[in-house]
Amino acid sequence: MEKKIRVLVAKPGLDGHDRGAKIVARALRDSGMEVIYTGLHQTAEQIVEAAIQEDVDVIGLSLLSGAHMTLFPKVLNLLKENNAEDIKVMGGGIIPEEDAEKLREMGISKIFGPGTPTEKIVQYIQNSVE
Amino acid sequence: MKQLKAIIMEIVSKILSGDRRAVARLMSLVEDNQPNYTSALAELYPHTGEAHIIGITGPPGSGKSTLVDKLTLEFRKRGKTVGIIAVDPTSPFTGGALLGDRVRMSDIALDKGVFIRSMGTRGHLGGLSTKTNDLIKILDAFGKDIILVETVGTGQSEVEIVKTAHTTLIVEVPGLGDDIQTIKAGIFEIGDIFVVNKSDREGADNTFRELETMLDMNKSEGWKIPIVKTVATSGKGIIPLVDIIESHLQYMHETGKFQELKKQKIKDEFMGIVTDNINSYIRNRSSEDDIDALVEKIINYELDPYTAAERIMNSLKNTSN
């Protein structure tokens, strides 16, 4: 049997808008991946613990509150502390380009802005896991 | 080959020393059917057998995940560590799955005494995945006292959990149908404990009574199946439910039924492994061309499938002599 790609889709922080995250989760499901959906208001600690227990290949963070410069790096640091920096972290939401650049430098592997076709996300994950 | 063996041994020793990542990694190797994972399970086997395995089944939306969350909190208060396996359906069309049981388990997400794993059914019917038993063993060897197995949302006949768990909880909710549903064969026959969840809703008393009437028809020897009303979201009824779960385990031990069940489980599982091995042996021995040639003959009515199967079996007997 072939290896199944597992992705954690999480919403860190306080905003309650999970429509985008759900659409992405659904698209990943339809492409044959196993998507672990954790719901709203997740702390960075909860996200990293779930990613470890679920042995995911990728974490997808969706955030629209503006707190990405605090929460995204926190997830990266916690992964490092747990020797789990091989898990790739991607982000989506309302993220200005200059922030996206900084986040990529910190180790976020990709930022997907509003209007990204879901096929592009699927393809990116498939390529980066192989 | 030697290297792979070394990797497997490293994973095993990490699991036994409490490494969560190693546990999660082995679970993936098992689920993906990667070669040599069985040798890791073989190494872990002597460390299994201590956990109380509790199955939680019931229709979609009946509150199974929330119950698991609240049961875990109560078991933790009583000093037990808890492993959770939450199964959700895999798409028969794409092979993908959305595993969403964690959404209801955020109370326990950061407790180091708890390990939660979500699983897709990956084509298996019956409410579980073929690998659920292997994942249970890993959590058992990892030292979890209690293992909660949440099935997919079930309909009428997904009864496989009863072969896996020591104690099976059937979760019902008010308003799903009349008492005829409760006397149909299938899921209502496998419960050790019935739970009427969302019991603050209208119709809960009716549901309770219908279950009571159904259970009254049972022969009254042995374990008397209790019905417990809960409101999982508020935690109401959870303490009595955990008391009853614990007394069921005690009953199983005192009556020798625990040993009986264990023997049956081991036998089923062992025969399952033998059958799997025979299947893959046949697949390895007979080339796809040989099989296709036989299939072609069956299509053309030159041969029937029964005789063709016998030919395969005979060729195996000849090669093994």
CSV table of C-alpha atoms in Angstrom, one decimal:
chain,number,residue,atom,x,y,z
A,1,MET,CA,0.0,0.0,0.0
A,2,GLU,CA,1.2,3.5,-0.8
A,3,LYS,CA,1.9,6.1,1.8
A,4,LYS,CA,-1.1,8.3,2.6
A,5,ILE,CA,-0.4,12.0,2.9
A,6,ARG,CA,-1.7,13.3,6.3
A,7,VAL,CA,-2.4,17.0,6.8
A,8,LEU,CA,-3.4,18.9,9.9
A,9,VAL,CA,-5.7,21.8,9.2
A,10,ALA,CA,-5.8,24.1,12.2
A,11,LYS,CA,-7.1,27.6,13.1
A,12,PRO,CA,-4.8,29.2,15.6
A,13,GLY,CA,-5.8,32.2,17.6
A,14,LEU,CA,-9.1,34.0,18.1
A,15,ASP,CA,-10.8,34.6,14.8
A,16,GLY,CA,-13.9,32.6,14.2
A,17,HIS,CA,-13.8,32.5,10.4
A,18,ASP,CA,-13.2,28.9,9.4
A,19,ARG,CA,-14.9,28.8,6.0
A,20,GLY,CA,-11.6,29.0,4.1
A,21,ALA,CA,-10.0,26.3,6.3
A,22,LYS,CA,-13.0,24.0,5.7
A,23,ILE,CA,-12.9,24.5,1.9
A,24,VAL,CA,-9.2,23.7,1.9
A,25,ALA,CA,-9.8,20.7,4.1
A,26,ARG,CA,-12.5,19.4,1.8
A,27,ALA,CA,-10.3,19.9,-1.3
A,28,LEU,CA,-7.4,18.0,0.3
A,29,ARG,CA,-9.8,15.2,1.2
A,30,ASP,CA,-11.1,15.0,-2.3
A,31,SER,CA,-7.5,14.7,-3.6
A,32,GLY,CA,-7.2,11.5,-1.5
A,33,MET,CA,-5.4,12.9,1.6
A,34,GLU,CA,-6.3,12.3,5.2
A,35,VAL,CA,-7.1,15.6,6.8
A,36,ILE,CA,-7.2,16.0,10.5
A,37,TYR,CA,-9.4,19.0,11.3
A,38,THR,CA,-8.9,20.5,14.8
A,39,GLY,CA,-11.4,23.3,14.7
A,40,LEU,CA,-11.3,26.9,16.0
A,41,HIS,CA,-9.3,28.7,18.6
A,42,GLN,CA,-6.3,26.3,18.8
A,43,THR,CA,-3.2,27.3,20.7
A,44,ALA,CA,0.2,26.7,19.1
A,45,GLU,CA,0.8,24.0,21.8
A,46,GLN,CA,-2.3,22.2,20.8
A,47,ILE,CA,-1.5,22.3,17.2
A,48,VAL,CA,2.0,21.0,17.6
A,49,GLU,CA,0.9,18.2,20.0
A,50,ALA,CA,-1.9,17.1,17.5
A,51,ALA,CA,0.6,17.2,14.6
A,52,ILE,CA,2.9,14.9,16.5
A,53,GLN,CA,0.3,12.4,17.7
A,54,GLU,CA,-1.3,12.3,14.2
A,55,ASP,CA,2.1,12.0,12.5
A,56,VAL,CA,1.2,14.5,9.8
A,57,ASP,CA,3.4,15.5,6.9
A,58,VAL,CA,2.1,19.0,6.7
A,59,ILE,CA,0.4,21.5,9.0
A,60,GLY,CA,-1.9,24.0,7.3
A,61,LEU,CA,-2.6,27.1,9.4
A,62,SER,CA,-5.4,29.4,8.6
A,63,LEU,CA,-5.5,32.8,10.2
A,64,LEU,CA,-7.4,36.0,9.5
A,65,SER,CA,-7.0,37.8,12.8
A,66,GLY,CA,-3.6,39.5,12.0
A,67,ALA,CA,-1.7,37.6,14.7
A,68,HIS,CA,0.3,35.5,12.2
A,69,MET,CA,3.6,37.1,13.1
A,70,THR,CA,3.3,35.8,16.6
A,71,LEU,CA,1.5,32.5,16.2
A,72,PHE,CA,3.2,31.1,13.1
A,73,PRO,CA,6.7,31.4,14.5
A,74,LYS,CA,5.5,30.0,17.8
A,75,VAL,CA,4.4,26.8,15.9
A,76,LEU,CA,7.8,26.6,14.2
A,77,ASN,CA,9.6,26.9,17.6
A,78,LEU,CA,7.5,24.3,19.3
A,79,LEU,CA,8.1,21.9,16.4
A,80,LYS,CA,11.8,22.4,16.9
A,81,GLU,CA,11.6,21.9,20.6
A,82,ASN,CA,9.9,18.6,20.0
A,83,ASN,CA,12.4,17.5,17.3
A,84,ALA,CA,9.6,17.6,14.7
A,85,GLU,CA,10.9,20.3,12.4
A,86,ASP,CA,10.6,17.8,9.5
A,87,ILE,CA,6.8,18.6,9.5
A,88,LYS,CA,6.2,21.3,7.0
A,89,VAL,CA,4.1,24.3,7.9
A,90,MET,CA,2.0,26.3,5.4
A,91,GLY,CA,-0.2,29.2,6.0
A,92,GLY,CA,-3.2,30.9,4.5
A,93,GLY,CA,-5.4,33.9,5.2
A,94,ILE,CA,-5.0,37.6,5.1
A,95,ILE,CA,-1.2,38.0,5.2
A,96,PRO,CA,0.6,41.0,3.7
A,97,GLU,CA,3.4,40.3,1.3
A,98,GLU,CA,6.2,41.8,3.5
A,99,ASP,CA,5.0,39.5,6.4
A,100,ALA,CA,4.8,36.5,4.1
A,101,GLU,CA,8.4,37.1,3.1
A,102,LYS,CA,9.6,37.2,6.7
A,103,LEU,CA,7.6,34.1,7.5
A,104,ARG,CA,9.2,32.2,4.7
A,105,GLU,CA,12.6,33.2,6.0
A,106,MET,CA,11.6,31.9,9.4
A,107,GLY,CA,10.8,28.5,7.9
A,108,ILE,CA,7.1,28.6,6.9
A,109,SER,CA,7.3,26.7,3.6
A,110,LYS,CA,4.5,28.5,1.8
A,111,ILE,CA,1.9,31.2,2.2
A,112,PHE,CA,-1.3,31.0,0.2
A,113,GLY,CA,-3.2,34.2,-0.1
A,114,PRO,CA,-6.9,34.8,-0.7
A,115,GLY,CA,-8.2,33.5,-4.0
A,116,THR,CA,-5.6,30.7,-4.4
A,117,PRO,CA,-7.2,27.9,-6.4
A,118,THR,CA,-7.5,24.8,-4.2
A,119,GLU,CA,-5.8,22.7,-6.9
A,120,LYS,CA,-2.7,24.7,-6.4
A,121,ILE,CA,-2.6,23.9,-2.7
A,122,VAL,CA,-3.2,20.2,-3.4
A,123,GLN,CA,-0.4,20.1,-6.0
A,124,TYR,CA,2.0,22.0,-3.8
A,125,ILE,CA,1.5,19.5,-0.9
A,126,GLN,CA,1.8,16.5,-3.2
A,127,ASN,CA,5.0,17.8,-4.6
A,128,SER,CA,6.6,18.8,-1.3
A,129,VAL,CA,5.8,15.5,0.5
A,130,GLU,CA,7.2,13.3,-2.2
B,1,MET,CA,17.8,-5.2,5.5
B,2,LYS,CA,19.9,-5.1,8.7
B,3,GLN,CA,19.5,-1.3,8.7
B,4,LEU,CA,15.7,-1.6,8.6
B,5,LYS,CA,15.8,-4.0,11.5
B,6,ALA,CA,17.9,-1.5,13.4
B,7,ILE,CA,15.4,1.3,12.7
B,8,ILE,CA,12.5,-0.9,13.8
B,9,MET,CA,14.3,-1.8,17.1
B,10,GLU,CA,15.0,1.8,17.7
B,11,ILE,CA,11.3,2.7,17.3
B,12,VAL,CA,10.3,-0.1,19.6
B,13,SER,CA,12.7,0.9,22.4
B,14,LYS,CA,11.6,4.6,22.0
B,15,ILE,CA,7.9,3.6,22.3
B,16,LEU,CA,8.7,1.6,25.5
B,17,SER,CA,10.5,4.5,26.9
B,18,GLY,CA,7.6,6.9,26.3
B,19,ASP,CA,8.4,8.7,23.0
B,20,ARG,CA,5.2,10.0,21.5
B,21,ARG,CA,6.7,10.6,18.1
B,22,ALA,CA,7.8,7.0,17.8
B,23,VAL,CA,4.3,5.8,18.7
B,24,ALA,CA,2.8,8.1,16.1
B,25,ARG,CA,5.4,7.0,13.5
B,26,LEU,CA,4.8,3.3,14.0
B,27,MET,CA,1.1,3.9,13.7
B,28,SER,CA,1.6,5.4,10.3
B,29,LEU,CA,3.9,2.5,9.2
B,30,VAL,CA,1.2,0.1,10.2
B,31,GLU,CA,-1.6,2.0,8.5
B,32,ASP,CA,0.4,2.4,5.3
B,33,ASN,CA,1.2,-1.3,5.4
B,34,GLN,CA,4.9,-0.6,5.1
B,35,PRO,CA,7.2,-3.7,5.0
B,36,ASN,CA,8.5,-5.1,8.3
B,37,TYR,CA,6.2,-3.2,10.6
B,38,THR,CA,5.0,-6.6,11.9
B,39,SER,CA,8.4,-7.2,13.4
B,40,ALA,CA,7.9,-4.1,15.5
B,41,LEU,CA,4.5,-5.3,16.6
B,42,ALA,CA,6.0,-8.7,17.4
B,43,GLU,CA,8.5,-7.0,19.7
B,44,LEU,CA,5.8,-5.0,21.4
B,45,TYR,CA,3.5,-7.9,21.9
B,46,PRO,CA,4.9,-9.0,25.3
B,47,HIS,CA,4.2,-5.5,26.6
B,48,THR,CA,0.5,-5.7,25.8
B,49,GLY,CA,-2.6,-7.1,27.5
B,50,GLU,CA,-2.9,-4.6,30.4
B,51,ALA,CA,-5.3,-2.0,29.0
B,52,HIS,CA,-9.0,-1.9,29.4
B,53,ILE,CA,-10.4,-1.4,25.9
B,54,ILE,CA,-13.6,0.4,25.8
B,55,GLY,CA,-15.6,0.8,22.5
B,56,ILE,CA,-17.9,3.7,21.9
B,57,THR,CA,-20.4,3.4,19.0
B,58,GLY,CA,-23.6,5.0,17.9
B,59,PRO,CA,-25.1,7.1,15.1
B,60,PRO,CA,-23.4,10.1,13.6
B,61,GLY,CA,-23.9,13.2,15.7
B,62,SER,CA,-24.9,11.3,18.8
B,63,GLY,CA,-22.1,12.9,20.8
B,64,LYS,CA,-19.5,10.1,20.8
B,65,SER,CA,-16.5,12.4,20.5
B,66,THR,CA,-17.8,14.7,23.3
B,67,LEU,CA,-18.4,11.7,25.5
B,68,VAL,CA,-14.9,10.4,24.8
B,69,ASP,CA,-13.6,13.8,25.9
B,70,LYS,CA,-15.5,13.8,29.1
B,71,LEU,CA,-14.9,10.2,29.9
B,72,THR,CA,-11.2,10.8,29.5
B,73,LEU,CA,-11.3,13.8,31.9
B,74,GLU,CA,-13.0,11.5,34.5
B,75,PHE,CA,-10.6,8.6,34.0
B,76,ARG,CA,-7.7,11.0,34.4
B,77,LYS,CA,-9.1,12.3,37.7
B,78,ARG,CA,-9.1,8.6,38.8
B,79,GLY,CA,-5.4,8.4,38.0
B,80,LYS,CA,-5.6,6.4,34.7
B,81,THR,CA,-3.8,7.2,31.5
B,82,VAL,CA,-5.8,7.2,28.4
B,83,GLY,CA,-5.3,6.4,24.7
B,84,ILE,CA,-7.9,7.3,22.2
B,85,ILE,CA,-8.5,5.9,18.7
B,86,ALA,CA,-11.1,7.9,16.8
B,87,VAL,CA,-12.2,6.3,13.5
B,88,ASP,CA,-13.9,8.3,10.7
B,89,PRO,CA,-14.9,7.1,7.2
B,90,THR,CA,-12.6,7.1,4.2
B,91,SER,CA,-14.1,8.1,0.9
B,92,PRO,CA,-14.7,5.1,-1.3
B,93,PHE,CA,-14.2,7.3,-4.3
B,94,THR,CA,-11.0,9.3,-3.6
B,95,GLY,CA,-9.5,7.4,-0.7
B,96,GLY,CA,-9.4,10.7,1.2
B,97,ALA,CA,-10.8,11.3,4.6
B,98,LEU,CA,-11.8,14.2,6.9
B,99,LEU,CA,-10.9,13.2,10.4
B,100,GLY,CA,-12.8,15.6,12.7
B,101,ASP,CA,-13.2,13.9,16.0
B,102,ARG,CA,-10.4,16.1,17.6
B,103,VAL,CA,-12.6,19.1,17.3
B,104,ARG,CA,-14.5,17.9,20.4
B,105,MET,CA,-11.5,16.8,22.3
B,106,SER,CA,-9.7,20.1,23.1
B,107,ASP,CA,-10.1,19.7,26.9
B,108,ILE,CA,-7.6,16.8,26.8
B,109,ALA,CA,-5.4,17.8,23.9
B,110,LEU,CA,-2.5,18.9,26.0
B,111,ASP,CA,-2.6,16.3,28.7
B,112,LYS,CA,0.6,14.3,28.6
B,113,GLY,CA,-1.3,11.3,30.0
B,114,VAL,CA,-3.5,11.2,26.9
B,115,PHE,CA,-2.7,10.2,23.4
B,116,ILE,CA,-5.3,10.8,20.6
B,117,ARG,CA,-5.0,9.3,17.2
B,118,SER,CA,-7.5,9.8,14.3
B,119,MET,CA,-7.9,7.0,11.7
B,120,GLY,CA,-9.6,6.6,8.4
B,121,THR,CA,-11.5,3.4,7.7
B,122,ARG,CA,-9.4,3.0,4.5
B,123,GLY,CA,-12.0,0.8,2.7
B,124,HIS,CA,-12.9,-1.4,5.6
B,125,LEU,CA,-16.6,-1.7,6.5
B,126,GLY,CA,-17.8,-2.6,10.0
B,127,GLY,CA,-17.1,0.6,11.8
B,128,LEU,CA,-13.4,0.3,12.3
B,129,SER,CA,-10.3,0.0,10.1
B,130,THR,CA,-8.4,-3.3,9.6
B,131,LYS,CA,-5.5,-1.8,11.5
B,132,THR,CA,-7.5,-0.6,14.5
B,133,ASN,CA,-6.4,-3.6,16.5
B,134,ASP,CA,-2.7,-3.0,15.8
B,135,LEU,CA,-3.0,0.6,16.8
B,136,ILE,CA,-4.7,-0.5,20.1
B,137,LYS,CA,-1.7,-2.8,20.7
B,138,ILE,CA,0.7,0.1,20.2
B,139,LEU,CA,-1.1,2.2,22.8
B,140,ASP,CA,-1.3,-0.8,25.1
B,141,ALA,CA,2.4,-1.3,24.9
B,142,PHE,CA,2.9,2.4,25.3
B,143,GLY,CA,1.4,1.9,28.8
B,144,LYS,CA,-2.1,3.4,28.5
B,145,ASP,CA,-4.4,2.1,31.2
B,146,ILE,CA,-7.6,2.8,29.3
B,147,ILE,CA,-8.0,2.7,25.5
B,148,LEU,CA,-11.2,4.4,24.1
B,149,VAL,CA,-12.1,3.3,20.6
B,150,GLU,CA,-14.6,5.5,18.9
B,151,THR,CA,-16.1,3.9,15.8
B,152,VAL,CA,-17.4,5.7,12.8
B,153,GLY,CA,-21.0,6.9,13.1
B,154,THR,CA,-22.8,3.7,12.8
B,155,GLY,CA,-26.1,2.6,11.3
B,156,GLN,CA,-27.6,-0.8,12.2
B,157,SER,CA,-25.0,-3.4,11.5
B,158,GLU,CA,-21.5,-2.1,12.2
B,159,VAL,CA,-20.9,-4.5,15.1
B,160,GLU,CA,-17.2,-5.2,14.7
B,161,ILE,CA,-16.3,-3.1,17.8
B,162,VAL,CA,-17.7,-5.9,20.1
B,163,LYS,CA,-14.9,-8.2,18.9
B,164,THR,CA,-12.3,-5.5,19.8
B,165,ALA,CA,-13.5,-4.0,23.0
B,166,HIS,CA,-13.8,-5.5,26.5
B,167,THR,CA,-16.7,-3.1,27.2
B,168,THR,CA,-18.9,-1.7,24.5
B,169,LEU,CA,-21.0,1.4,24.9
B,170,ILE,CA,-23.9,2.1,22.6
B,171,VAL,CA,-24.7,5.8,22.4
B,172,GLU,CA,-28.3,6.7,21.5
B,173,VAL,CA,-30.0,10.0,21.3
B,174,PRO,CA,-33.7,11.0,21.6
B,175,GLY,CA,-35.8,11.2,18.4
B,176,LEU,CA,-34.3,8.7,16.1
B,177,GLY,CA,-37.2,6.3,15.6
B,178,ASP,CA,-39.7,4.1,17.4
B,179,ASP,CA,-39.2,1.0,19.5
B,180,ILE,CA,-39.2,-1.3,16.5
B,181,GLN,CA,-35.6,0.0,15.8
B,182,THR,CA,-34.6,-1.3,19.2
B,183,ILE,CA,-35.7,-4.9,18.5
B,184,LYS,CA,-34.0,-5.2,15.2
B,185,ALA,CA,-31.0,-7.4,15.0
B,186,GLY,CA,-27.5,-5.8,14.9
B,187,ILE,CA,-26.2,-2.9,16.9
B,188,PHE,CA,-28.7,-3.2,19.8
B,189,GLU,CA,-27.4,-6.7,20.5
B,190,ILE,CA,-23.8,-5.8,21.2
B,191,GLY,CA,-24.0,-3.2,24.0
B,192,ASP,CA,-22.7,-3.9,27.5
B,193,ILE,CA,-23.9,-0.4,28.5
B,194,PHE,CA,-26.4,1.9,26.8
B,195,VAL,CA,-26.0,5.6,27.0
B,196,VAL,CA,-28.9,8.0,26.3
B,197,ASN,CA,-26.9,11.1,25.4
B,198,LYS,CA,-28.4,14.6,25.0
B,199,SER,CA,-30.9,13.5,27.6
B,200,ASP,CA,-31.9,17.1,28.3
B,201,ARG,CA,-33.7,17.0,25.0
B,202,GLU,CA,-37.4,16.2,24.4
B,203,GLY,CA,-38.1,12.5,24.0
B,204,ALA,CA,-35.2,11.3,26.1
B,205,ASP,CA,-37.6,9.6,28.5
B,206,ASN,CA,-39.2,7.8,25.6
B,207,THR,CA,-35.9,6.6,24.3
B,208,PHE,CA,-34.9,5.4,27.8
B,209,ARG,CA,-38.2,3.5,28.2
B,210,GLU,CA,-37.9,1.9,24.7
B,211,LEU,CA,-34.4,0.7,25.6
B,212,GLU,CA,-35.6,-0.5,29.0
B,213,THR,CA,-38.4,-2.5,27.4
B,214,MET,CA,-36.0,-4.0,24.8
B,215,LEU,CA,-33.5,-5.0,27.5
B,216,ASP,CA,-36.3,-6.5,29.7
B,217,MET,CA,-36.8,-9.1,26.9
B,218,ASN,CA,-33.2,-10.3,27.4
B,219,LYS,CA,-32.5,-13.4,29.4
B,220,SER,CA,-31.8,-12.1,32.9
B,221,GLU,CA,-28.7,-14.1,33.7
B,222,GLY,CA,-25.2,-12.5,34.1
B,223,TRP,CA,-24.5,-8.9,33.4
B,224,LYS,CA,-27.7,-6.7,33.6
B,225,ILE,CA,-27.2,-4.1,30.9
B,226,PRO,CA,-27.6,-0.7,32.4
B,227,ILE,CA,-28.9,2.4,30.7
B,228,VAL,CA,-27.2,5.7,31.6
B,229,LYS,CA,-28.5,9.2,30.8
B,230,THR,CA,-25.9,11.8,30.0
B,231,VAL,CA,-25.5,15.3,28.7
B,232,ALA,CA,-21.9,15.0,27.5
B,233,THR,CA,-21.6,18.7,26.7
B,234,SER,CA,-22.2,19.6,30.4
B,235,GLY,CA,-20.6,16.5,31.9
B,236,LYS,CA,-23.9,15.3,33.4
B,237,GLY,CA,-24.0,11.6,34.1
B,238,ILE,CA,-20.3,11.0,33.3
B,239,ILE,CA,-19.3,10.0,36.9
B,240,PRO,CA,-22.0,7.3,37.2
B,241,LEU,CA,-21.1,6.1,33.6
B,242,VAL,CA,-17.4,5.7,34.5
B,243,ASP,CA,-18.5,3.8,37.7
B,244,ILE,CA,-20.5,1.4,35.6
B,245,ILE,CA,-17.7,1.0,33.0
B,246,GLU,CA,-15.4,0.0,35.9
B,247,SER,CA,-17.9,-2.4,37.4
B,248,HIS,CA,-18.3,-4.0,34.0
B,249,LEU,CA,-14.6,-4.7,33.8
B,250,GLN,CA,-14.7,-6.2,37.3
B,251,TYR,CA,-17.7,-8.4,36.3
B,252,MET,CA,-15.7,-9.6,33.3
B,253,HIS,CA,-12.8,-10.6,35.5
B,254,GLU,CA,-14.8,-12.2,38.2
B,255,THR,CA,-16.8,-14.4,35.9
B,256,GLY,CA,-13.9,-15.4,33.7
B,257,LYS,CA,-15.5,-13.7,30.7
B,258,PHE,CA,-12.4,-11.5,30.3
B,259,GLN,CA,-10.2,-14.5,29.7
B,260,GLU,CA,-12.8,-16.1,27.4
B,261,LEU,CA,-13.0,-12.9,25.3
B,262,LYS,CA,-9.3,-12.6,25.2
B,263,LYS,CA,-8.9,-16.1,23.9
B,264,GLN,CA,-11.5,-15.6,21.3
B,265,LYS,CA,-9.9,-12.3,20.2
B,266,ILE,CA,-6.5,-13.8,20.0
B,267,LYS,CA,-7.8,-16.7,18.0
B,268,ASP,CA,-9.7,-14.4,15.5
B,269,GLU,CA,-6.7,-12.2,15.1
B,270,PHE,CA,-4.2,-15.0,14.7
B,271,MET,CA,-6.4,-16.7,12.1
B,272,GLY,CA,-6.7,-13.3,10.4
B,273,ILE,CA,-3.0,-13.0,10.2
B,274,VAL,CA,-2.6,-16.5,8.8
B,275,THR,CA,-5.2,-15.8,6.1
B,276,ASP,CA,-3.5,-12.5,5.2
B,277,ASN,CA,-0.2,-14.4,4.9
B,278,ILE,CA,-1.8,-17.1,2.7
B,279,ASN,CA,-3.3,-14.4,0.5
B,280,SER,CA,0.0,-12.6,0.0
B,281,TYR,CA,1.8,-15.9,-0.5
B,282,ILE,CA,-0.6,-16.8,-3.3
B,283,ARG,CA,-0.2,-13.3,-4.8
B,284,ASN,CA,3.5,-13.7,-4.7
B,285,ARG,CA,3.6,-17.3,-6.1
B,286,SER,CA,1.1,-16.9,-8.9
B,287,SER,CA,2.0,-14.3,-11.5
B,288,GLU,CA,-0.6,-11.8,-12.6
B,289,ASP,CA,-0.4,-13.5,-16.0
B,290,ASP,CA,-1.3,-16.9,-14.7
B,291,ILE,CA,-4.3,-15.5,-12.8
B,292,ASP,CA,-5.4,-13.5,-15.9
B,293,ALA,CA,-5.1,-16.6,-18.0
B,294,LEU,CA,-7.4,-18.4,-15.6
B,295,VAL,CA,-9.8,-15.4,-15.5
B,296,GLU,CA,-9.9,-15.5,-19.3
B,297,LYS,CA,-10.9,-19.1,-19.3
B,298,ILE,CA,-13.7,-18.4,-16.8
B,299,ILE,CA,-15.0,-15.6,-18.9
B,300,ASN,CA,-15.2,-17.9,-21.9
B,301,TYR,CA,-16.9,-20.6,-19.9
B,302,GLU,CA,-14.0,-23.0,-20.6
B,303,LEU,CA,-13.5,-23.3,-16.8
B,304,ASP,CA,-15.6,-22.5,-13.8
B,305,PRO,CA,-14.2,-20.3,-10.9
B,306,TYR,CA,-14.4,-23.2,-8.4
B,307,THR,CA,-12.2,-25.6,-10.4
B,308,ALA,CA,-9.9,-22.7,-11.2
B,309,ALA,CA,-9.4,-22.0,-7.5
B,310,GLU,CA,-8.7,-25.6,-6.9
B,311,ARG,CA,-6.0,-25.5,-9.5
B,312,ILE,CA,-4.3,-22.6,-7.7
B,313,MET,CA,-4.5,-24.5,-4.4
B,314,ASN,CA,-3.1,-27.7,-6.0
B,315,SER,CA,-0.2,-25.8,-7.5
B,316,LEU,CA,0.6,-24.5,-4.0
B,317,LYS,CA,0.5,-27.9,-2.5
B,318,ASN,CA,2.9,-29.2,-5.1
B,319,THR,CA,5.4,-26.5,-4.6
B,320,SER,CA,5.4,-26.8,-0.8
B,321,ASN,CA,6.1,-30.6,-0.9
